[in-house]
Amino acid sequence: MKRIFISDLHLDTNRMDLTRAFTKFLSEHCQNIDELYILGDFFELWLGDDDQSPLINEVINALSVLTCDVFVMHGNRDFLIGDAFCNAAGAKLLPDPYPITLGDQPALLMHGDSLCTRDEEYMQARTLLRSDAFQQDFLSKQMPERRIIAEQIRTKSQKVSREKTEEIMDVTPEEVTSVMNQAETSILIHGHTHRPAVHQVDLLFGPGTRYVLGDWHTSTQFLRADGADLELVQYDF
Ligand code: MN
């Protein structure tokens, strides 16, 4: 079984070069695979599945012609992606965390933001933004108002992020260990931090590995899996 894992593309109407890089990536790397996993922050902003932007239509067209299965997980920027978008794109929406099997190895997929528990301010905001009450209220508004609210949230988040230390913005090591021990998995794959790397983790039942996917600002590192063989691969565009 051949799989590819990507995350943090942050596709944006103002960065159509990223959408071109993504469609090029699909044709270069995703023609002979079985499954493609997009682990969150696929889009820079998601205002609702009823947003009819040319960008979204282009992405739907690019995904719907793929022969492999496509899985999408929410990130902190596009957590309102719903079934309408996924159905149109021929993708399946995954919960976070989501367990899979690579070869004979159990693995856990996450976006990664829920591992950043030292960022208490963010964790509180996350609880609010992910609540049904907030989401229903947001989606009941007209699109221009949704855009204003989403951009306000993003601007505030970028402002406070600049004042936070690198350590606060990264995953909490103890949270990683705890999540992996509880899931009894020696493989964790996530994005969000934009710090692509392969980390060794000491678990109750032996050594584990945490694979962090790269963002797509000017190049990326994605994960290629052939059975249980995993490789973080550089992709320049
Ligand atoms: Mn993220």
mmCIF file of C-alpha atoms and ligand atoms in Angstrom:
data_model
loop_
_atom_site.group_PDB
_atom_site.id
_atom_site.type_symbol
_atom_site.label_atom_id
_atom_site.label_comp_id
_atom_site.label_asym_id
_atom_site.label_seq_id
_atom_site.Cartn_x
_atom_site.Cartn_y
_atom_site.Cartn_z
ATOM 1 C CA MET A 1 0.000 0.000 0.000
ATOM 2 C CA LYS A 2 1.501 3.323 -1.108
ATOM 3 C CA ARG A 3 0.463 6.450 0.743
ATOM 4 C CA ILE A 4 1.399 10.114 0.799
ATOM 5 C CA PHE A 5 0.896 12.490 3.722
ATOM 6 C CA ILE A 6 0.902 16.274 3.330
ATOM 7 C CA SER A 7 -0.327 19.179 5.462
ATOM 8 C CA ASP A 8 -0.224 22.934 5.911
ATOM 9 C CA LEU A 9 -0.554 23.959 2.265
ATOM 10 C CA HIS A 10 -2.442 27.089 3.383
ATOM 11 C CA LEU A 11 -3.964 27.438 -0.100
ATOM 12 C CA ASP A 12 -5.067 31.019 -0.558
ATOM 13 C CA THR A 13 -6.678 33.134 -3.281
ATOM 14 C CA ASN A 14 -3.712 35.526 -2.893
ATOM 15 C CA ARG A 15 -1.196 32.712 -3.486
ATOM 16 C CA MET A 16 -2.386 30.942 -6.625
ATOM 17 C CA ASP A 17 1.227 29.758 -7.118
ATOM 18 C CA LEU A 18 0.573 27.381 -4.196
ATOM 19 C CA THR A 19 -2.468 25.895 -5.925
ATOM 20 C CA ARG A 20 -0.338 25.389 -9.062
ATOM 21 C CA ALA A 21 2.373 23.742 -6.929
ATOM 22 C CA PHE A 22 -0.277 21.470 -5.420
ATOM 23 C CA THR A 23 -1.750 20.378 -8.772
ATOM 24 C CA LYS A 24 1.809 19.778 -10.061
ATOM 25 C CA PHE A 25 2.498 17.711 -6.949
ATOM 26 C CA LEU A 26 -0.618 15.627 -7.598
ATOM 27 C CA SER A 27 0.498 14.845 -11.141
ATOM 28 C CA GLU A 28 4.123 14.151 -10.171
ATOM 29 C CA HIS A 29 3.650 12.168 -6.956
ATOM 30 C CA CYS A 30 0.069 10.974 -6.619
ATOM 31 C CA GLN A 31 -0.608 9.068 -9.835
ATOM 32 C CA ASN A 32 0.567 5.659 -8.634
ATOM 33 C CA ILE A 33 -0.381 5.714 -4.975
ATOM 34 C CA ASP A 34 -3.326 4.191 -3.108
ATOM 35 C CA GLU A 35 -4.081 6.917 -0.577
ATOM 36 C CA LEU A 36 -3.434 10.641 -0.146
ATOM 37 C CA TYR A 37 -3.804 12.162 3.336
ATOM 38 C CA ILE A 38 -4.101 15.931 3.792
ATOM 39 C CA LEU A 39 -3.593 16.483 7.513
ATOM 40 C CA GLY A 40 -5.019 19.940 8.090
ATOM 41 C CA ASP A 41 -4.551 23.574 7.106
ATOM 42 C CA PHE A 42 -5.157 22.606 3.495
ATOM 43 C CA PHE A 43 -6.631 26.118 3.167
ATOM 44 C CA GLU A 44 -5.516 29.371 4.799
ATOM 45 C CA LEU A 45 -9.147 30.247 5.562
ATOM 46 C CA TRP A 46 -12.357 28.263 5.300
ATOM 47 C CA LEU A 47 -15.546 30.285 5.425
ATOM 48 C CA GLY A 48 -17.924 27.383 4.809
ATOM 49 C CA ASP A 49 -18.603 24.809 2.104
ATOM 50 C CA ASP A 50 -21.000 27.288 0.455
ATOM 51 C CA ASP A 51 -18.057 29.598 -0.423
ATOM 52 C CA GLN A 52 -17.937 29.559 -4.237
ATOM 53 C CA SER A 53 -14.403 30.799 -4.855
ATOM 54 C CA PRO A 54 -12.475 29.891 -8.042
ATOM 55 C CA LEU A 55 -9.688 28.550 -5.795
ATOM 56 C CA ILE A 56 -11.988 26.008 -4.160
ATOM 57 C CA ASN A 57 -13.434 24.915 -7.497
ATOM 58 C CA GLU A 58 -9.935 24.429 -8.880
ATOM 59 C CA VAL A 59 -8.988 22.261 -5.882
ATOM 60 C CA ILE A 60 -12.204 20.218 -6.198
ATOM 61 C CA ASN A 61 -11.443 19.608 -9.882
ATOM 62 C CA ALA A 62 -7.826 18.616 -9.144
ATOM 63 C CA LEU A 63 -8.822 16.168 -6.381
ATOM 64 C CA SER A 64 -11.811 14.632 -8.116
ATOM 65 C CA VAL A 65 -9.740 13.319 -11.051
ATOM 66 C CA LEU A 66 -7.329 11.427 -8.764
ATOM 67 C CA THR A 67 -7.604 7.645 -8.839
ATOM 68 C CA CYS A 68 -6.318 7.228 -5.257
ATOM 69 C CA ASP A 69 -8.453 7.597 -2.131
ATOM 70 C CA VAL A 70 -8.218 11.080 -0.615
ATOM 71 C CA PHE A 71 -8.551 11.817 3.115
ATOM 72 C CA VAL A 72 -8.820 15.271 4.647
ATOM 73 C CA MET A 73 -8.363 16.219 8.318
ATOM 74 C CA HIS A 74 -9.278 19.580 9.798
ATOM 75 C CA GLY A 75 -6.558 22.048 10.735
ATOM 76 C CA ASN A 76 -6.894 25.108 12.923
ATOM 77 C CA ARG A 77 -7.569 27.305 9.870
ATOM 78 C CA ASP A 78 -9.958 25.110 7.911
ATOM 79 C CA PHE A 79 -11.861 23.314 10.668
ATOM 80 C CA LEU A 80 -15.175 24.242 9.028
ATOM 81 C CA ILE A 81 -14.533 22.023 6.000
ATOM 82 C CA GLY A 82 -17.625 19.844 5.776
ATOM 83 C CA ASP A 83 -19.181 16.954 3.902
ATOM 84 C CA ALA A 84 -20.336 19.100 0.966
ATOM 85 C CA PHE A 85 -16.753 20.021 0.031
ATOM 86 C CA CYS A 86 -15.489 16.487 0.682
ATOM 87 C CA ASN A 87 -18.254 14.898 -1.411
ATOM 88 C CA ALA A 88 -17.570 17.296 -4.286
ATOM 89 C CA ALA A 89 -13.836 16.528 -4.118
ATOM 90 C CA GLY A 90 -14.333 12.782 -3.678
ATOM 91 C CA ALA A 91 -12.555 12.963 -0.319
ATOM 92 C CA LYS A 92 -13.322 11.530 3.106
ATOM 93 C CA LEU A 93 -13.197 13.724 6.207
ATOM 94 C CA LEU A 94 -11.197 12.188 9.064
ATOM 95 C CA PRO A 95 -11.527 12.897 12.789
ATOM 96 C CA ASP A 96 -8.423 14.134 14.653
ATOM 97 C CA PRO A 97 -6.733 11.947 15.919
ATOM 98 C CA TYR A 98 -7.199 9.113 13.428
ATOM 99 C CA PRO A 99 -5.560 5.667 13.774
ATOM 100 C CA ILE A 100 -4.362 3.762 10.690
ATOM 101 C CA THR A 101 -2.124 0.753 10.022
ATOM 102 C CA LEU A 102 1.078 1.116 7.993
ATOM 103 C CA GLY A 103 2.117 -2.370 6.911
ATOM 104 C CA ASP A 104 1.630 -4.145 10.229
ATOM 105 C CA GLN A 105 2.412 -1.042 12.306
ATOM 106 C CA PRO A 106 -0.254 1.017 14.076
ATOM 107 C CA ALA A 107 0.129 4.741 13.402
ATOM 108 C CA LEU A 108 -1.734 7.826 14.562
ATOM 109 C CA LEU A 109 -2.559 10.824 12.357
ATOM 110 C CA MET A 110 -3.165 14.293 13.813
ATOM 111 C CA HIS A 111 -3.090 17.884 12.636
ATOM 112 C CA GLY A 112 -0.881 18.738 15.635
ATOM 113 C CA ASP A 113 -2.423 21.860 17.145
ATOM 114 C CA SER A 114 -4.010 19.874 19.990
ATOM 115 C CA LEU A 115 -0.477 18.801 21.031
ATOM 116 C CA CYS A 116 0.564 22.412 21.693
ATOM 117 C CA THR A 117 -0.847 22.389 25.217
ATOM 118 C CA ARG A 118 1.662 24.940 26.597
ATOM 119 C CA ASP A 119 -0.116 27.568 24.493
ATOM 120 C CA GLU A 120 -2.981 27.928 26.948
ATOM 121 C CA GLU A 121 -4.393 30.999 25.213
ATOM 122 C CA TYR A 122 -4.651 29.072 21.946
ATOM 123 C CA MET A 123 -6.139 25.985 23.603
ATOM 124 C CA GLN A 124 -8.912 28.151 25.106
ATOM 125 C CA ALA A 125 -9.616 29.808 21.758
ATOM 126 C CA ARG A 126 -9.632 26.363 20.134
ATOM 127 C CA THR A 127 -12.354 25.128 22.481
ATOM 128 C CA LEU A 128 -14.492 28.159 21.652
ATOM 129 C CA LEU A 129 -13.947 28.027 17.870
ATOM 130 C CA ARG A 130 -14.662 24.302 17.715
ATOM 131 C CA SER A 131 -17.918 24.619 19.702
ATOM 132 C CA ASP A 132 -21.209 23.944 17.895
ATOM 133 C CA ALA A 133 -22.540 27.291 19.140
ATOM 134 C CA PHE A 134 -19.735 29.315 17.513
ATOM 135 C CA GLN A 135 -19.823 27.313 14.294
ATOM 136 C CA GLN A 136 -23.609 27.512 13.863
ATOM 137 C CA ASP A 137 -23.574 31.255 14.524
ATOM 138 C CA PHE A 138 -20.649 31.810 12.123
ATOM 139 C CA LEU A 139 -22.180 29.759 9.308
ATOM 140 C CA SER A 140 -25.531 31.561 9.673
ATOM 141 C CA LYS A 141 -23.885 34.868 8.670
ATOM 142 C CA GLN A 142 -23.489 36.183 5.135
ATOM 143 C CA MET A 143 -20.163 35.435 3.405
ATOM 144 C CA PRO A 144 -18.709 39.005 3.615
ATOM 145 C CA GLU A 145 -19.301 39.068 7.365
ATOM 146 C CA ARG A 146 -17.774 35.601 7.778
ATOM 147 C CA ARG A 147 -14.688 36.837 5.914
ATOM 148 C CA ILE A 148 -14.333 39.844 8.225
ATOM 149 C CA ILE A 149 -14.643 37.681 11.360
ATOM 150 C CA ALA A 150 -12.189 35.055 10.042
ATOM 151 C CA GLU A 151 -9.631 37.708 9.125
ATOM 152 C CA GLN A 152 -9.995 39.343 12.546
ATOM 153 C CA ILE A 153 -9.324 35.994 14.221
ATOM 154 C CA ARG A 154 -6.309 35.381 11.976
ATOM 155 C CA THR A 155 -4.834 38.864 12.561
ATOM 156 C CA LYS A 156 -5.219 38.514 16.320
ATOM 157 C CA SER A 157 -3.685 35.037 16.271
ATOM 158 C CA GLN A 158 -0.707 36.237 14.183
ATOM 159 C CA LYS A 159 -0.175 39.194 16.521
ATOM 160 C CA VAL A 160 -0.169 37.124 19.715
ATOM 161 C CA SER A 161 1.922 34.383 18.040
ATOM 162 C CA ARG A 162 4.746 36.849 17.435
ATOM 163 C CA GLU A 163 4.940 37.417 21.186
ATOM 164 C CA LYS A 164 5.130 33.716 22.051
ATOM 165 C CA THR A 165 8.346 31.716 22.423
ATOM 166 C CA GLU A 166 9.338 28.972 19.997
ATOM 167 C CA GLU A 167 8.834 26.481 22.818
ATOM 168 C CA ILE A 168 5.234 27.521 23.508
ATOM 169 C CA MET A 169 4.429 27.322 19.782
ATOM 170 C CA ASP A 170 5.788 23.765 19.489
ATOM 171 C CA VAL A 171 4.193 20.523 20.632
ATOM 172 C CA THR A 172 4.501 19.629 24.321
ATOM 173 C CA PRO A 173 6.840 16.591 24.535
ATOM 174 C CA GLU A 174 4.885 15.100 27.473
ATOM 175 C CA GLU A 175 1.625 15.433 25.521
ATOM 176 C CA VAL A 176 3.168 13.606 22.543
ATOM 177 C CA THR A 177 4.337 10.752 24.789
ATOM 178 C CA SER A 178 0.986 10.574 26.535
ATOM 179 C CA VAL A 179 -1.032 10.518 23.280
ATOM 180 C CA MET A 180 1.222 7.844 21.735
ATOM 181 C CA ASN A 181 1.199 5.676 24.892
ATOM 182 C CA GLN A 182 -2.572 5.895 25.169
ATOM 183 C CA ALA A 183 -3.082 5.023 21.495
ATOM 184 C CA GLU A 184 -0.435 2.256 21.823
ATOM 185 C CA THR A 185 1.192 3.503 18.655
ATOM 186 C CA SER A 186 4.898 3.834 17.907
ATOM 187 C CA ILE A 187 4.276 6.109 14.891
ATOM 188 C CA LEU A 188 2.780 9.605 15.040
ATOM 189 C CA ILE A 189 2.360 11.741 11.904
ATOM 190 C CA HIS A 190 1.334 15.389 12.171
ATOM 191 C CA GLY A 191 1.868 18.883 10.781
ATOM 192 C CA HIS A 192 0.889 22.311 12.143
ATOM 193 C CA THR A 193 4.233 23.437 13.628
ATOM 194 C CA HIS A 194 5.873 23.973 10.204
ATOM 195 C CA ARG A 195 8.996 22.286 11.585
ATOM 196 C CA PRO A 196 9.469 19.210 9.393
ATOM 197 C CA ALA A 197 11.580 16.574 11.146
ATOM 198 C CA VAL A 198 11.754 12.990 12.338
ATOM 199 C CA HIS A 199 11.879 12.738 16.145
ATOM 200 C CA GLN A 200 12.571 9.688 18.291
ATOM 201 C CA VAL A 201 10.205 9.261 21.260
ATOM 202 C CA ASP A 202 10.619 6.977 24.316
ATOM 203 C CA LEU A 203 7.355 5.154 24.971
ATOM 204 C CA LEU A 204 6.183 2.737 27.662
ATOM 205 C CA PHE A 205 6.403 -0.147 25.191
ATOM 206 C CA GLY A 206 9.627 0.860 23.389
ATOM 207 C CA PRO A 207 10.949 3.412 20.927
ATOM 208 C CA GLY A 208 8.573 5.476 18.823
ATOM 209 C CA THR A 209 8.908 7.921 15.957
ATOM 210 C CA ARG A 210 7.167 11.246 15.360
ATOM 211 C CA TYR A 211 7.097 12.509 11.779
ATOM 212 C CA VAL A 212 6.407 16.230 11.358
ATOM 213 C CA LEU A 213 5.270 17.370 7.894
ATOM 214 C CA GLY A 214 6.384 20.671 6.388
ATOM 215 C CA ASP A 215 4.292 23.650 5.357
ATOM 216 C CA TRP A 216 4.165 24.808 1.725
ATOM 217 C CA HIS A 217 5.494 28.360 1.866
ATOM 218 C CA THR A 218 8.246 27.988 -0.786
ATOM 219 C CA SER A 219 8.962 24.257 -0.626
ATOM 220 C CA THR A 220 7.776 21.418 1.559
ATOM 221 C CA GLN A 221 8.658 18.090 3.099
ATOM 222 C CA PHE A 222 6.005 15.433 2.679
ATOM 223 C CA LEU A 223 5.882 11.855 3.966
ATOM 224 C CA ARG A 224 5.933 8.906 1.593
ATOM 225 C CA ALA A 225 4.894 5.502 2.940
ATOM 226 C CA ASP A 226 5.304 2.151 1.240
ATOM 227 C CA GLY A 227 3.796 -0.290 3.737
ATOM 228 C CA ALA A 228 5.650 0.469 6.980
ATOM 229 C CA ASP A 229 8.624 2.141 5.224
ATOM 230 C CA LEU A 230 8.386 5.869 5.825
ATOM 231 C CA GLU A 231 10.444 8.636 4.275
ATOM 232 C CA LEU A 232 10.245 12.404 4.659
ATOM 233 C CA VAL A 233 10.844 13.790 1.155
ATOM 234 C CA GLN A 234 11.810 17.313 0.075
ATOM 235 C CA TYR A 235 9.599 18.883 -2.618
ATOM 236 C CA ASP A 236 10.684 22.191 -4.204
ATOM 237 C CA PHE A 237 8.397 24.295 -6.319
HETATM 238 MN MN MN B 1 -2.144 24.438 11.821
#
